[in-house]
CSV table of C-alpha atoms in Angstrom, one decimal:
chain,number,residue,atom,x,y,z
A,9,UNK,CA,43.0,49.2,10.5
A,10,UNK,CA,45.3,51.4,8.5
A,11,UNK,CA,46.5,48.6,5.9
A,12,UNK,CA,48.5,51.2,3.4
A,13,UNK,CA,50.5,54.0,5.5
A,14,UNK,CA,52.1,57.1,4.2
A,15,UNK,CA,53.8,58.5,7.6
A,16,UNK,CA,54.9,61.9,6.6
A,17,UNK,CA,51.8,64.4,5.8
A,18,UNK,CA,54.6,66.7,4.0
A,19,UNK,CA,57.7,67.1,2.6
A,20,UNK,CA,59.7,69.6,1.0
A,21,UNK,CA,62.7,68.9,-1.4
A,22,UNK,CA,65.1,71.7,-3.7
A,23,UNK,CA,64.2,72.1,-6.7
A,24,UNK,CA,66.9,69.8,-8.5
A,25,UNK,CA,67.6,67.3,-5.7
A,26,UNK,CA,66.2,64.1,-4.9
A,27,UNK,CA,62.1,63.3,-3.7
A,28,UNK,CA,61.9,60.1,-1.5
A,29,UNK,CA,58.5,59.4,-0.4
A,30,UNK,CA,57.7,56.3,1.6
A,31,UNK,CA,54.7,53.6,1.9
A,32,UNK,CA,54.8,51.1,4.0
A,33,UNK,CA,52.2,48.1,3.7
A,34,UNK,CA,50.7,45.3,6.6
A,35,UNK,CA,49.1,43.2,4.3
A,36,UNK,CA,51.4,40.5,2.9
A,37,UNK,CA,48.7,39.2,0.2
A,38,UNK,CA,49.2,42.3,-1.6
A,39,UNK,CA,51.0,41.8,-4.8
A,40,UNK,CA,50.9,45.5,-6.3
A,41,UNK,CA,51.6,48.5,-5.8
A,42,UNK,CA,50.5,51.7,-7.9
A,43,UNK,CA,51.8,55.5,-7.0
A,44,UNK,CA,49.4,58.7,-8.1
A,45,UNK,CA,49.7,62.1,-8.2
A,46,UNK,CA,47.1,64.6,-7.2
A,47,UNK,CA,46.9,67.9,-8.4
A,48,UNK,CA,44.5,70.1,-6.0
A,49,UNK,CA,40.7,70.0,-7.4
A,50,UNK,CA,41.6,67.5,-9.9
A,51,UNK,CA,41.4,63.7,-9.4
A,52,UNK,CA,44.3,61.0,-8.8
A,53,UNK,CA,46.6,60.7,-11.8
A,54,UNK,CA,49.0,57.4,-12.8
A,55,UNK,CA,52.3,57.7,-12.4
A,56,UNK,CA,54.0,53.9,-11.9
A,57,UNK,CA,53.6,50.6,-10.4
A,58,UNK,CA,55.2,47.5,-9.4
A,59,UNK,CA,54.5,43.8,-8.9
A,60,UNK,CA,55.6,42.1,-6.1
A,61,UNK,CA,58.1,39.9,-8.0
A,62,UNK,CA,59.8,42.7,-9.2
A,63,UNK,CA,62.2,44.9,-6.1
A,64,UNK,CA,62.5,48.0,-8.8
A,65,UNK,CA,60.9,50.0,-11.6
A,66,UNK,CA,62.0,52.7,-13.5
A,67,UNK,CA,60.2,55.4,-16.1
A,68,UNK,CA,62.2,58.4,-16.1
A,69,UNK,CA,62.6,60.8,-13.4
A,70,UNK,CA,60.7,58.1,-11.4
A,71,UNK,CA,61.6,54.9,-9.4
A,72,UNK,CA,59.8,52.8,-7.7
A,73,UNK,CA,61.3,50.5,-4.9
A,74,UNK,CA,60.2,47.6,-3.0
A,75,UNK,CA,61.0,46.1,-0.2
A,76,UNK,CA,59.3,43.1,0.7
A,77,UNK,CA,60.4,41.4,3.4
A,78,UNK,CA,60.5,45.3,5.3
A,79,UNK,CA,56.8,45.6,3.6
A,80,UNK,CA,58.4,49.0,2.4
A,81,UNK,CA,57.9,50.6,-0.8
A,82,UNK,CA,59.3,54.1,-1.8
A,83,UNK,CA,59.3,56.7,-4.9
A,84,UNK,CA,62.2,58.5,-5.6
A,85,UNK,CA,61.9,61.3,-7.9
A,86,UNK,CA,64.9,62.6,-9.8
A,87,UNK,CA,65.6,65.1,-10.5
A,88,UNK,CA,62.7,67.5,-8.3
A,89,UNK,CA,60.6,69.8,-10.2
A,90,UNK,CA,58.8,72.7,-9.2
A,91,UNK,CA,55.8,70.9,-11.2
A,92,UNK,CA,56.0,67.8,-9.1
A,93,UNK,CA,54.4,69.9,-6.3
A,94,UNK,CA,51.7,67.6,-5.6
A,95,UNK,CA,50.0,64.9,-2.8
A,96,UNK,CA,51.1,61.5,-3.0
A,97,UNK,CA,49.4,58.7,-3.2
A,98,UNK,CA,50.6,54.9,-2.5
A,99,UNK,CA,48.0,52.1,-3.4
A,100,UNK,CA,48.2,48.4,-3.0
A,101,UNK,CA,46.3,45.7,-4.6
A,102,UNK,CA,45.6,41.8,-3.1
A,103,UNK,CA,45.3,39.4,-5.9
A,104,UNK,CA,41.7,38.0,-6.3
A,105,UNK,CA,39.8,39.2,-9.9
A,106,UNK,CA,39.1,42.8,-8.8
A,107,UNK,CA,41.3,45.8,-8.5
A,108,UNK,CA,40.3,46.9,-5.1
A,109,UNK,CA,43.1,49.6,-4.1
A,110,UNK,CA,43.9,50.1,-0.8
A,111,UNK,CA,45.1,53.7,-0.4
A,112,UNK,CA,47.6,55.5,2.3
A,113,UNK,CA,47.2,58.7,3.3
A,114,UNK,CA,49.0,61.1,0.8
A,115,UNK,CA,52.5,62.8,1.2
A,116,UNK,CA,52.2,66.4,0.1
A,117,UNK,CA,55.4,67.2,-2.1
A,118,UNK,CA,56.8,70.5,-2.3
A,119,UNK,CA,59.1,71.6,-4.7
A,120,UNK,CA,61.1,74.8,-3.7
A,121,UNK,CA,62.9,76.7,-6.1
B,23,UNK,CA,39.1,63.9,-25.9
B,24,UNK,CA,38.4,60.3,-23.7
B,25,UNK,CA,38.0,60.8,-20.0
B,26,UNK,CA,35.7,60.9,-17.1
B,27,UNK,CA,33.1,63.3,-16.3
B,28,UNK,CA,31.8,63.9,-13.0
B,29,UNK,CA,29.8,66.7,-12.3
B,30,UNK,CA,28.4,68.5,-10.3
B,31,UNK,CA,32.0,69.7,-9.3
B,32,UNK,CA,29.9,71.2,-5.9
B,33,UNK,CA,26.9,69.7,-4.4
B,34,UNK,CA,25.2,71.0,-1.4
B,35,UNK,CA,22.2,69.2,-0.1
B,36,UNK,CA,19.8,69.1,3.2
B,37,UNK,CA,20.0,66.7,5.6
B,38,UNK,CA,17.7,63.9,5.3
B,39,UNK,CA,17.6,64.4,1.1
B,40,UNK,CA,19.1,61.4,-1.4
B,41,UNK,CA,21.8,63.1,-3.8
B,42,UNK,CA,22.7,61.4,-6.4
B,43,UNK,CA,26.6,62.1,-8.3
B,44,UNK,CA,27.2,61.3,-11.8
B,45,UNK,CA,30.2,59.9,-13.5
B,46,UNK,CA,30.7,59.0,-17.6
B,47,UNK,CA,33.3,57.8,-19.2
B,48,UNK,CA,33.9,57.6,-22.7
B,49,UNK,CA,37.4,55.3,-22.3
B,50,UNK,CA,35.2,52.0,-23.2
B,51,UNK,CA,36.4,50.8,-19.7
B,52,UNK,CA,34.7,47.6,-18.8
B,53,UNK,CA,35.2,48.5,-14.8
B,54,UNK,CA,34.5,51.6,-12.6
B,55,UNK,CA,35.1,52.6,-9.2
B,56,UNK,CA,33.8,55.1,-6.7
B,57,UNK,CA,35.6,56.0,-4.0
B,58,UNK,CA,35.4,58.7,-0.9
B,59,UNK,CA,37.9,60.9,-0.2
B,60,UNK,CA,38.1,62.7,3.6
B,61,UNK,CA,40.3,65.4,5.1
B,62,UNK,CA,43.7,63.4,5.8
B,63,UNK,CA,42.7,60.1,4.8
B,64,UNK,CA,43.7,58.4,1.6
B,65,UNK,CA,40.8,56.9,-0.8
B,66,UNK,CA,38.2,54.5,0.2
B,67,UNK,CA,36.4,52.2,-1.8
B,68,UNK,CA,32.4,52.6,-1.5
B,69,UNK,CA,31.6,50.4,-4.8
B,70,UNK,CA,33.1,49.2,-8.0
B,71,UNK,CA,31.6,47.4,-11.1
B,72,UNK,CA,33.5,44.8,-13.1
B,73,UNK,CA,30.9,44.9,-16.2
B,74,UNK,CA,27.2,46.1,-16.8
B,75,UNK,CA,24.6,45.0,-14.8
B,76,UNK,CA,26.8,43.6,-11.9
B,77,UNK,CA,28.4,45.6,-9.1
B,78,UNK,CA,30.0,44.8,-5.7
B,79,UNK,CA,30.2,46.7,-2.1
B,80,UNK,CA,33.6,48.6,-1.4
B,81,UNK,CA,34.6,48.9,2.3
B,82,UNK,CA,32.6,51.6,3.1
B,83,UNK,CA,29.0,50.9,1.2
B,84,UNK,CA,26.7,51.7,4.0
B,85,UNK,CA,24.4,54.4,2.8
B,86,UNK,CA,25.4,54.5,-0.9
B,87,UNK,CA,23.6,52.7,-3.8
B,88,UNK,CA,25.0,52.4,-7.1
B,89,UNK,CA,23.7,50.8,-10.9
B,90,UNK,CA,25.6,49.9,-13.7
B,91,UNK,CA,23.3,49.7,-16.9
B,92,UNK,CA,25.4,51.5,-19.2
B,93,UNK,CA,29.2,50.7,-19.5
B,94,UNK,CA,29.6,54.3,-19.9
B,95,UNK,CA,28.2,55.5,-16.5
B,96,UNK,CA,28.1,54.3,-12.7
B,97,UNK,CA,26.3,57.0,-10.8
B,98,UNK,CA,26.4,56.9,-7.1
B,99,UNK,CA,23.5,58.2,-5.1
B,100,UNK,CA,24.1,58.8,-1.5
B,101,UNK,CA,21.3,58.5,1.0
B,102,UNK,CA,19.9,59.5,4.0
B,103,UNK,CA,21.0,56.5,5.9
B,104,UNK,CA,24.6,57.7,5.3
B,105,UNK,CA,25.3,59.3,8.7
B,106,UNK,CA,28.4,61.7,7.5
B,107,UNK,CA,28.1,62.2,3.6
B,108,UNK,CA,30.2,65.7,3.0
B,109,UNK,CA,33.1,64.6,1.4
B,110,UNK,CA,34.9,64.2,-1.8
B,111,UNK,CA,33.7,62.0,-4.3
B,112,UNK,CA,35.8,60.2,-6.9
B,113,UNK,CA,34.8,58.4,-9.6
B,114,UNK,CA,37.3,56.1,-12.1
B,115,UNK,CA,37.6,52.8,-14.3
B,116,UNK,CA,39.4,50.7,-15.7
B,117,UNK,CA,40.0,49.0,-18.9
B,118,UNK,CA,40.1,45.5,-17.1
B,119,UNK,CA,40.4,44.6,-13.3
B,120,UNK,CA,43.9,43.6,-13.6
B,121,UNK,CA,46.4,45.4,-11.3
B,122,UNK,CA,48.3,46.5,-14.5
B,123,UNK,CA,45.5,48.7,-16.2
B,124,UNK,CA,45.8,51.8,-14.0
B,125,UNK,CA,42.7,53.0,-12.8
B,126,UNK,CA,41.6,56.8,-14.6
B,127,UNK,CA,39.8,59.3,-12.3
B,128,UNK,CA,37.7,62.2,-12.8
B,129,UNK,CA,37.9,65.1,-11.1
B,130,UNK,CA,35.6,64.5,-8.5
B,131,UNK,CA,32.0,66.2,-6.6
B,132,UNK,CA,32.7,67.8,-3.7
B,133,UNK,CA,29.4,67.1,-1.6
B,134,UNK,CA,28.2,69.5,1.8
B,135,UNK,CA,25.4,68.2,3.5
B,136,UNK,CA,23.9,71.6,4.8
């Protein structure tokens, strides 16, 4: 039971335009919601979050949306750089004293020049 | 420079034989995590340890065993009763089990079970 899903194995955005990737969640105790990055051979990095009582966060190029009542949460990256090549994680978190991630699938991002 | 050392990077292994992965980390994280990574698939939780001494079963723990008596290390050893262990292992932590400290991974053990 596939409780995180990441739909699109692959994408591939201009260099310069926008990067949407999507996640889209079943479990309606989760409360939030973490995106990484992952570099080949190297492990998950950061990149942002967002709580359930928020429907947007920002830190830079990056954005984070959320759409609760759709159970729908997307990055957009703006704008695209050829060093944002990369696979895409979505995570979710239930509330309950541990941070158990849930993970979906991974979006592989490609950034062409 | 703080991080988290796995290593072997490669492991290959017999069937039937216990392996066991390490992972370090010298972030003073109170919580660490190990997860399995297959072709495809996104990250699954075998085990994770809020504090020394004390760890709980993931969603996959069959055929893995953990300990925790260091903060600075959780190794995972995968056993025989683990019907398919080649994959990718990931190890990370935490500075607190709150969803707003980011977990930190290492690079991760690729394991082959020859």
């Amino acid at each position: 039971d596939q409780q995180v899903k990441q739909n699109s194995p692959s994408l591939s955005v201009q260099e310069g335009r926008i990067s949407i990737l999507n996640c889209d969640y079943t479990n309606s105790m989760f409360d939030y919601f973490l995106w990484y990055k992952k570099y080949p051979a190297e492990g998950p990095t950061f990149l942002i979050s967002i709580s359930s009582i928020k429907d947007k966060n920002e830190d830079g190029r990056f954005t984070v949306f959320l759409n609760k009542s759709a159970k729908h949460l997307s990055l957009h990256i703006v704008p695209s750089q050829p060093g944002d090549s990369a696979v895409y994680f979505c995570a979710a978190s239930a509330p309950g004293g541990a941070q158990k991630l849930v993970f979906g699938q991974g979006t592989r991002l490609t950034i062409n020049p | 420079d703080g991080g988290i050392t796995q290593s072997p990077k490669y492991l290959f292994r017999k069937e039937g034989q216990n392996v066991t992965l390490s992972c370090e980390q010298n972030l003073n994280h109170d919580a660490m995590y190990w997860y399995r990574q297959d072709p495809g698939q996104g990250l699954r939780l075998i085990y994770y340890s809020q504090i020394v001494n004390d760890f709980q079963k993931g969603d996959i723990a069959e055929g893995y065993s953990v300990s925790r008596e260091k903060k600075e290390s959780f190794p995972l050893t995968v056993t025989s009763a683990q019907k398919n262990p080649t994959a990718f292992y990931l190890c990370a932590s935490s500075i607190g089990t709150f969803p707003d400290q980011p977990q930190h991974f290492g690079d991760g053990t690729r394991l082959s079970i020859l």
